mmCIF file of C-alpha atoms in Angstrom:
data_model
loop_
_atom_site.group_PDB
_atom_site.id
_atom_site.type_symbol
_atom_site.label_atom_id
_atom_site.label_comp_id
_atom_site.label_asym_id
_atom_site.label_seq_id
_atom_site.Cartn_x
_atom_site.Cartn_y
_atom_site.Cartn_z
ATOM 1 C CA GLN B 1 0.418 -3.942 19.384
ATOM 2 C CA LYS B 2 0.591 -2.917 15.749
ATOM 3 C CA GLU B 3 -1.908 -4.578 13.432
ATOM 4 C CA VAL B 4 0.804 -5.725 11.024
ATOM 5 C CA GLU B 5 4.385 -6.054 12.212
ATOM 6 C CA GLN B 6 7.585 -6.483 10.280
ATOM 7 C CA ASN B 7 11.222 -6.295 11.238
ATOM 8 C CA SER B 8 12.398 -3.026 9.728
ATOM 9 C CA GLY B 9 15.854 -4.362 8.958
ATOM 10 C CA PRO B 10 18.055 -3.684 7.189
ATOM 11 C CA LEU B 11 18.409 -7.320 6.254
ATOM 12 C CA SER B 12 21.601 -8.108 4.357
ATOM 13 C CA VAL B 13 21.824 -11.303 2.322
ATOM 14 C CA PRO B 14 24.637 -12.499 0.032
ATOM 15 C CA GLU B 15 23.845 -12.816 -3.652
ATOM 16 C CA GLY B 16 22.573 -16.288 -4.463
ATOM 17 C CA ALA B 17 21.375 -17.008 -0.925
ATOM 18 C CA ILE B 18 17.800 -17.253 0.353
ATOM 19 C CA ALA B 19 16.256 -14.101 1.810
ATOM 20 C CA SER B 20 13.552 -14.691 4.423
ATOM 21 C CA LEU B 21 11.118 -11.927 5.335
ATOM 22 C CA ASN B 22 8.556 -12.279 8.095
ATOM 23 C CA CYS B 23 5.308 -10.592 9.007
ATOM 24 C CA THR B 24 2.859 -11.087 11.861
ATOM 25 C CA TYR B 25 -0.669 -9.737 12.121
ATOM 26 C CA SER B 26 -3.090 -9.235 14.979
ATOM 27 C CA ASP B 27 -6.538 -9.638 13.363
ATOM 28 C CA ARG B 28 -7.310 -13.359 13.527
ATOM 29 C CA GLY B 29 -10.127 -12.888 11.013
ATOM 30 C CA SER B 30 -7.799 -11.618 8.275
ATOM 31 C CA GLN B 31 -8.393 -13.310 4.956
ATOM 32 C CA SER B 32 -5.864 -12.193 2.359
ATOM 33 C CA PHE B 33 -2.185 -11.375 2.545
ATOM 34 C CA PHE B 34 0.017 -9.496 0.146
ATOM 35 C CA TRP B 35 3.692 -8.815 -0.370
ATOM 36 C CA TYR B 36 4.641 -5.595 -2.145
ATOM 37 C CA ARG B 37 8.106 -4.571 -3.257
ATOM 38 C CA GLN B 38 9.071 -0.923 -3.184
ATOM 39 C CA TYR B 39 12.237 0.397 -4.721
ATOM 40 C CA SER B 40 13.635 3.610 -3.336
ATOM 41 C CA GLY B 41 11.679 6.583 -4.674
ATOM 42 C CA LYS B 42 9.109 4.376 -6.377
ATOM 43 C CA SER B 43 5.598 3.238 -5.505
ATOM 44 C CA PRO B 44 4.827 -0.276 -4.217
ATOM 45 C CA GLU B 45 4.239 -3.097 -6.679
ATOM 46 C CA LEU B 46 2.558 -6.391 -5.889
ATOM 47 C CA ILE B 47 4.773 -9.483 -6.065
ATOM 48 C CA MET B 48 2.764 -12.134 -4.208
ATOM 49 C CA PHE B 49 -0.595 -12.712 -2.609
ATOM 50 C CA ILE B 50 -1.818 -15.674 -0.588
ATOM 51 C CA TYR B 51 -5.046 -16.563 1.165
ATOM 52 C CA SER B 52 -4.737 -20.292 1.980
ATOM 53 C CA ASN B 53 -2.576 -21.869 4.636
ATOM 54 C CA GLY B 54 0.618 -23.326 3.280
ATOM 55 C CA ASP B 55 3.056 -22.307 0.585
ATOM 56 C CA LYS B 56 2.551 -20.527 -2.699
ATOM 57 C CA GLU B 57 5.384 -20.393 -5.192
ATOM 58 C CA ASP B 58 5.929 -18.008 -8.087
ATOM 59 C CA GLY B 59 9.334 -18.206 -9.720
ATOM 60 C CA ARG B 60 11.993 -17.366 -7.138
ATOM 61 C CA PHE B 61 9.389 -16.188 -4.639
ATOM 62 C CA THR B 62 7.520 -18.320 -2.100
ATOM 63 C CA ALA B 63 4.882 -16.976 0.256
ATOM 64 C CA GLN B 64 4.073 -18.978 3.357
ATOM 65 C CA LEU B 65 0.939 -18.499 5.431
ATOM 66 C CA ASN B 66 0.137 -19.889 8.875
ATOM 67 C CA LYS B 67 -3.209 -18.512 10.053
ATOM 68 C CA ALA B 68 -3.095 -20.377 13.369
ATOM 69 C CA SER B 69 0.146 -18.623 14.272
ATOM 70 C CA GLN B 70 -0.853 -15.429 12.464
ATOM 71 C CA TYR B 71 2.242 -15.019 10.400
ATOM 72 C CA VAL B 72 3.072 -14.783 6.745
ATOM 73 C CA SER B 73 6.529 -14.947 5.254
ATOM 74 C CA LEU B 74 8.239 -14.353 1.937
ATOM 75 C CA LEU B 75 11.214 -16.359 0.751
ATOM 76 C CA ILE B 76 13.362 -15.161 -2.124
ATOM 77 C CA ARG B 77 15.604 -17.864 -3.569
ATOM 78 C CA ASP B 78 18.781 -17.171 -5.494
ATOM 79 C CA SER B 79 18.742 -13.556 -4.344
ATOM 80 C CA GLN B 80 19.849 -10.981 -6.900
ATOM 81 C CA PRO B 81 21.083 -7.403 -6.403
ATOM 82 C CA SER B 82 17.877 -6.295 -8.157
ATOM 83 C CA ASP B 83 15.935 -7.742 -5.210
ATOM 84 C CA SER B 84 17.338 -4.982 -3.001
ATOM 85 C CA ALA B 85 14.252 -3.028 -1.968
ATOM 86 C CA THR B 86 11.810 -2.532 0.869
ATOM 87 C CA TYR B 87 9.234 -5.303 1.173
ATOM 88 C CA LEU B 88 5.828 -4.424 2.529
ATOM 89 C CA CYS B 89 3.455 -6.939 4.044
ATOM 90 C CA ALA B 90 -0.240 -6.050 3.732
ATOM 91 C CA VAL B 91 -3.320 -7.698 5.161
ATOM 92 C CA VAL B 92 -7.012 -7.504 4.350
ATOM 93 C CA GLY B 93 -8.679 -7.409 7.741
ATOM 94 C CA SER B 94 -12.122 -8.475 8.773
ATOM 95 C CA ASN B 95 -13.380 -5.099 9.903
ATOM 96 C CA PHE B 96 -14.586 -3.530 6.662
ATOM 97 C CA GLY B 97 -15.716 -5.328 3.557
ATOM 98 C CA ASN B 98 -12.956 -6.670 1.415
ATOM 99 C CA GLU B 99 -11.201 -3.553 0.275
ATOM 100 C CA LYS B 100 -9.107 -2.108 3.050
ATOM 101 C CA LEU B 101 -5.461 -3.098 3.315
ATOM 102 C CA THR B 102 -3.350 -2.582 6.401
ATOM 103 C CA PHE B 103 0.360 -2.340 5.721
ATOM 104 C CA GLY B 104 3.359 -3.136 7.840
ATOM 105 C CA THR B 105 6.196 -0.635 7.983
ATOM 106 C CA GLY B 106 8.318 -2.730 5.652
ATOM 107 C CA THR B 107 11.622 -4.599 5.775
ATOM 108 C CA ARG B 108 14.571 -3.138 3.909
ATOM 109 C CA LEU B 109 16.477 -5.878 2.099
ATOM 110 C CA THR B 110 19.976 -5.472 0.711
ATOM 111 C CA ILE B 111 21.525 -8.152 -1.484
ATOM 112 C CA ILE B 112 25.306 -8.065 -1.272
ATOM 113 C CA PRO B 113 27.105 -8.972 -4.524
ATOM 114 C CA ASP N 1 -2.212 -2.506 -17.889
ATOM 115 C CA VAL N 2 -3.848 -0.662 -15.040
ATOM 116 C CA LYS N 3 -2.691 2.871 -14.882
ATOM 117 C CA VAL N 4 -3.001 5.154 -11.893
ATOM 118 C CA THR N 5 -1.738 8.677 -12.387
ATOM 119 C CA GLN N 6 -1.241 11.500 -9.950
ATOM 120 C CA SER N 7 -1.292 15.160 -10.883
ATOM 121 C CA SER N 8 2.129 16.118 -9.562
ATOM 122 C CA ARG N 9 5.329 14.277 -8.774
ATOM 123 C CA TYR N 10 6.668 17.036 -6.526
ATOM 124 C CA LEU N 11 4.799 19.873 -4.867
ATOM 125 C CA VAL N 12 5.932 22.680 -2.569
ATOM 126 C CA LYS N 13 3.328 24.684 -0.670
ATOM 127 C CA ARG N 14 3.271 27.160 2.177
ATOM 128 C CA THR N 15 1.639 26.719 5.568
ATOM 129 C CA GLY N 16 -2.031 27.611 5.445
ATOM 130 C CA GLU N 17 -2.466 27.052 1.718
ATOM 131 C CA LYS N 18 -5.232 24.866 0.372
ATOM 132 C CA VAL N 19 -3.740 21.932 -1.500
ATOM 133 C CA PHE N 20 -5.363 19.629 -4.031
ATOM 134 C CA LEU N 21 -3.851 16.274 -4.972
ATOM 135 C CA GLU N 22 -5.503 14.575 -7.914
ATOM 136 C CA CYS N 23 -5.570 10.876 -8.774
ATOM 137 C CA VAL N 24 -6.992 9.265 -11.899
ATOM 138 C CA GLN N 25 -7.308 5.556 -12.749
ATOM 139 C CA ASP N 26 -8.242 4.162 -16.148
ATOM 140 C CA MET N 27 -9.474 0.651 -15.265
ATOM 141 C CA ASP N 28 -12.982 1.391 -14.055
ATOM 142 C CA HIS N 29 -12.089 0.369 -10.497
ATOM 143 C CA GLU N 30 -14.698 0.920 -7.840
ATOM 144 C CA ASN N 31 -12.344 1.503 -4.927
ATOM 145 C CA MET N 32 -9.784 4.243 -4.562
ATOM 146 C CA PHE N 33 -7.471 5.067 -1.685
ATOM 147 C CA TRP N 34 -5.202 7.810 -0.416
ATOM 148 C CA TYR N 35 -2.179 6.952 1.730
ATOM 149 C CA ARG N 36 0.717 8.868 3.112
ATOM 150 C CA GLN N 37 4.094 7.255 3.590
ATOM 151 C CA ASP N 38 6.614 8.417 6.149
ATOM 152 C CA PRO N 39 9.927 6.852 7.223
ATOM 153 C CA GLY N 40 9.433 4.431 10.090
ATOM 154 C CA LEU N 41 5.645 4.717 9.912
ATOM 155 C CA GLY N 42 4.967 2.935 6.662
ATOM 156 C CA LEU N 43 1.858 3.418 4.563
ATOM 157 C CA ARG N 44 -1.054 4.890 6.470
ATOM 158 C CA LEU N 45 -4.552 5.125 5.061
ATOM 159 C CA ILE N 46 -6.060 8.610 5.017
ATOM 160 C CA TYR N 47 -9.359 8.116 3.184
ATOM 161 C CA PHE N 48 -10.890 5.679 0.781
ATOM 162 C CA SER N 49 -13.900 5.563 -1.486
ATOM 163 C CA TYR N 50 -15.842 2.567 -2.733
ATOM 164 C CA ASP N 51 -18.173 4.443 -5.064
ATOM 165 C CA VAL N 52 -18.789 7.842 -6.602
ATOM 166 C CA LYS N 53 -19.642 10.426 -3.936
ATOM 167 C CA MET N 54 -18.918 7.863 -1.206
ATOM 168 C CA LYS N 55 -16.025 8.198 1.197
ATOM 169 C CA GLU N 56 -14.788 6.523 4.337
ATOM 170 C CA LYS N 57 -12.236 7.706 6.852
ATOM 171 C CA GLY N 58 -9.070 5.728 7.112
ATOM 172 C CA ASP N 59 -6.662 5.655 10.024
ATOM 173 C CA ILE N 60 -5.454 9.275 9.884
ATOM 174 C CA PRO N 61 -8.141 11.511 8.310
ATOM 175 C CA GLU N 62 -7.530 14.587 10.462
ATOM 176 C CA GLY N 63 -6.593 17.634 8.407
ATOM 177 C CA TYR N 64 -7.704 16.054 5.128
ATOM 178 C CA SER N 65 -10.840 15.757 3.053
ATOM 179 C CA VAL N 66 -11.593 13.990 -0.218
ATOM 180 C CA SER N 67 -13.822 14.302 -3.228
ATOM 181 C CA ARG N 68 -15.011 11.693 -5.694
ATOM 182 C CA GLU N 69 -17.327 13.226 -8.278
ATOM 183 C CA LYS N 70 -16.420 10.755 -11.024
ATOM 184 C CA LYS N 71 -15.551 7.097 -10.785
ATOM 185 C CA GLU N 72 -12.072 7.506 -12.243
ATOM 186 C CA ARG N 73 -10.994 10.497 -10.164
ATOM 187 C CA PHE N 74 -10.283 10.770 -6.440
ATOM 188 C CA SER N 75 -9.000 14.016 -4.976
ATOM 189 C CA LEU N 76 -7.280 14.601 -1.661
ATOM 190 C CA ILE N 77 -7.650 18.072 -0.167
ATOM 191 C CA LEU N 78 -5.556 19.669 2.527
ATOM 192 C CA GLU N 79 -7.785 22.511 3.688
ATOM 193 C CA SER N 80 -4.959 24.394 5.426
ATOM 194 C CA ALA N 81 -1.587 22.788 4.880
ATOM 195 C CA SER N 82 0.716 22.368 7.857
ATOM 196 C CA THR N 83 4.368 21.369 8.074
ATOM 197 C CA ASN N 84 3.461 17.997 9.604
ATOM 198 C CA GLN N 85 1.692 17.149 6.354
ATOM 199 C CA THR N 86 4.999 17.078 4.516
ATOM 200 C CA SER N 87 5.064 13.529 3.191
ATOM 201 C CA MET N 88 4.845 11.205 0.214
ATOM 202 C CA TYR N 89 1.220 10.788 -0.846
ATOM 203 C CA LEU N 90 0.210 7.660 -2.712
ATOM 204 C CA CYS N 91 -3.053 6.966 -4.465
ATOM 205 C CA ALA N 92 -4.237 3.422 -5.195
ATOM 206 C CA SER N 93 -7.199 1.697 -6.781
ATOM 207 C CA THR N 94 -8.694 -1.788 -6.793
ATOM 208 C CA GLU N 95 -11.718 -3.661 -8.018
ATOM 209 C CA THR N 96 -14.377 -4.839 -5.631
ATOM 210 C CA HIS N 97 -14.546 -8.558 -5.097
ATOM 211 C CA SER N 98 -17.336 -10.390 -3.391
ATOM 212 C CA LEU N 99 -14.734 -12.607 -1.727
ATOM 213 C CA SER N 100 -11.498 -11.169 -0.404
ATOM 214 C CA GLU N 101 -9.392 -13.652 -2.278
ATOM 215 C CA ARG N 102 -7.631 -11.118 -4.395
ATOM 216 C CA ASN N 103 -7.508 -7.471 -3.597
ATOM 217 C CA GLU N 104 -4.476 -6.148 -5.403
ATOM 218 C CA GLN N 105 -4.102 -2.425 -5.064
ATOM 219 C CA PHE N 106 -2.469 -0.607 -7.955
ATOM 220 C CA PHE N 107 -0.495 2.421 -6.904
ATOM 221 C CA GLY N 108 0.190 5.707 -8.603
ATOM 222 C CA PRO N 109 3.742 7.115 -8.762
ATOM 223 C CA GLY N 110 3.256 9.265 -5.672
ATOM 224 C CA THR N 111 3.371 12.984 -4.925
ATOM 225 C CA ARG N 112 6.111 14.244 -2.646
ATOM 226 C CA LEU N 113 4.580 17.222 -0.873
ATOM 227 C CA THR N 114 6.690 19.695 1.078
ATOM 228 C CA VAL N 115 4.937 22.259 3.246
ATOM 229 C CA LEU N 116 7.150 25.198 4.223
#
């Protein structure tokens, strides 16, 4: 079992709809969870982080964390063509300090105009 | 703004060559990381460093070494490049936090290395 799993997609969503991206992780002791966006040919950029159970909202983005079920999700409301990118889930595990991130393989999202 | 720079955007080397990839960050971050990114495999950690002259192996250290002589600079070395090391290499840095509440990694632009 991979440490961090994501559906690779591609996930196609109509413009204006809600895009839902999911991520599961295997280390029950994981503390912090991150969503990065990566445009083609570019490096990842952080869009959300969450460390408490529940929802965290930032503009059109909502991160949801359920530690008991070991999943974290990202919702993008009112999807725009500029949201088309690969979304990487990353987790800070419990095995070394607080610095090491483990990444999922990413979900490719396409917003259809 | 945090800035992480990498010495080359594109690099072409031959099998057996020694390759140096340089990374510099300007925010006085303690921690620096080297990843490679391959289609279908995602970002995989090669090495990281949490202090000058300190290094830790990541998930795929074989065939690589690193050097951190100064806090702002972290170098990745391919002692004898092989074709299976053709990849996108990404450097990142982050501060150290006593609690793992926020651990944002800032990435450089990446170096696309091709080994012929």
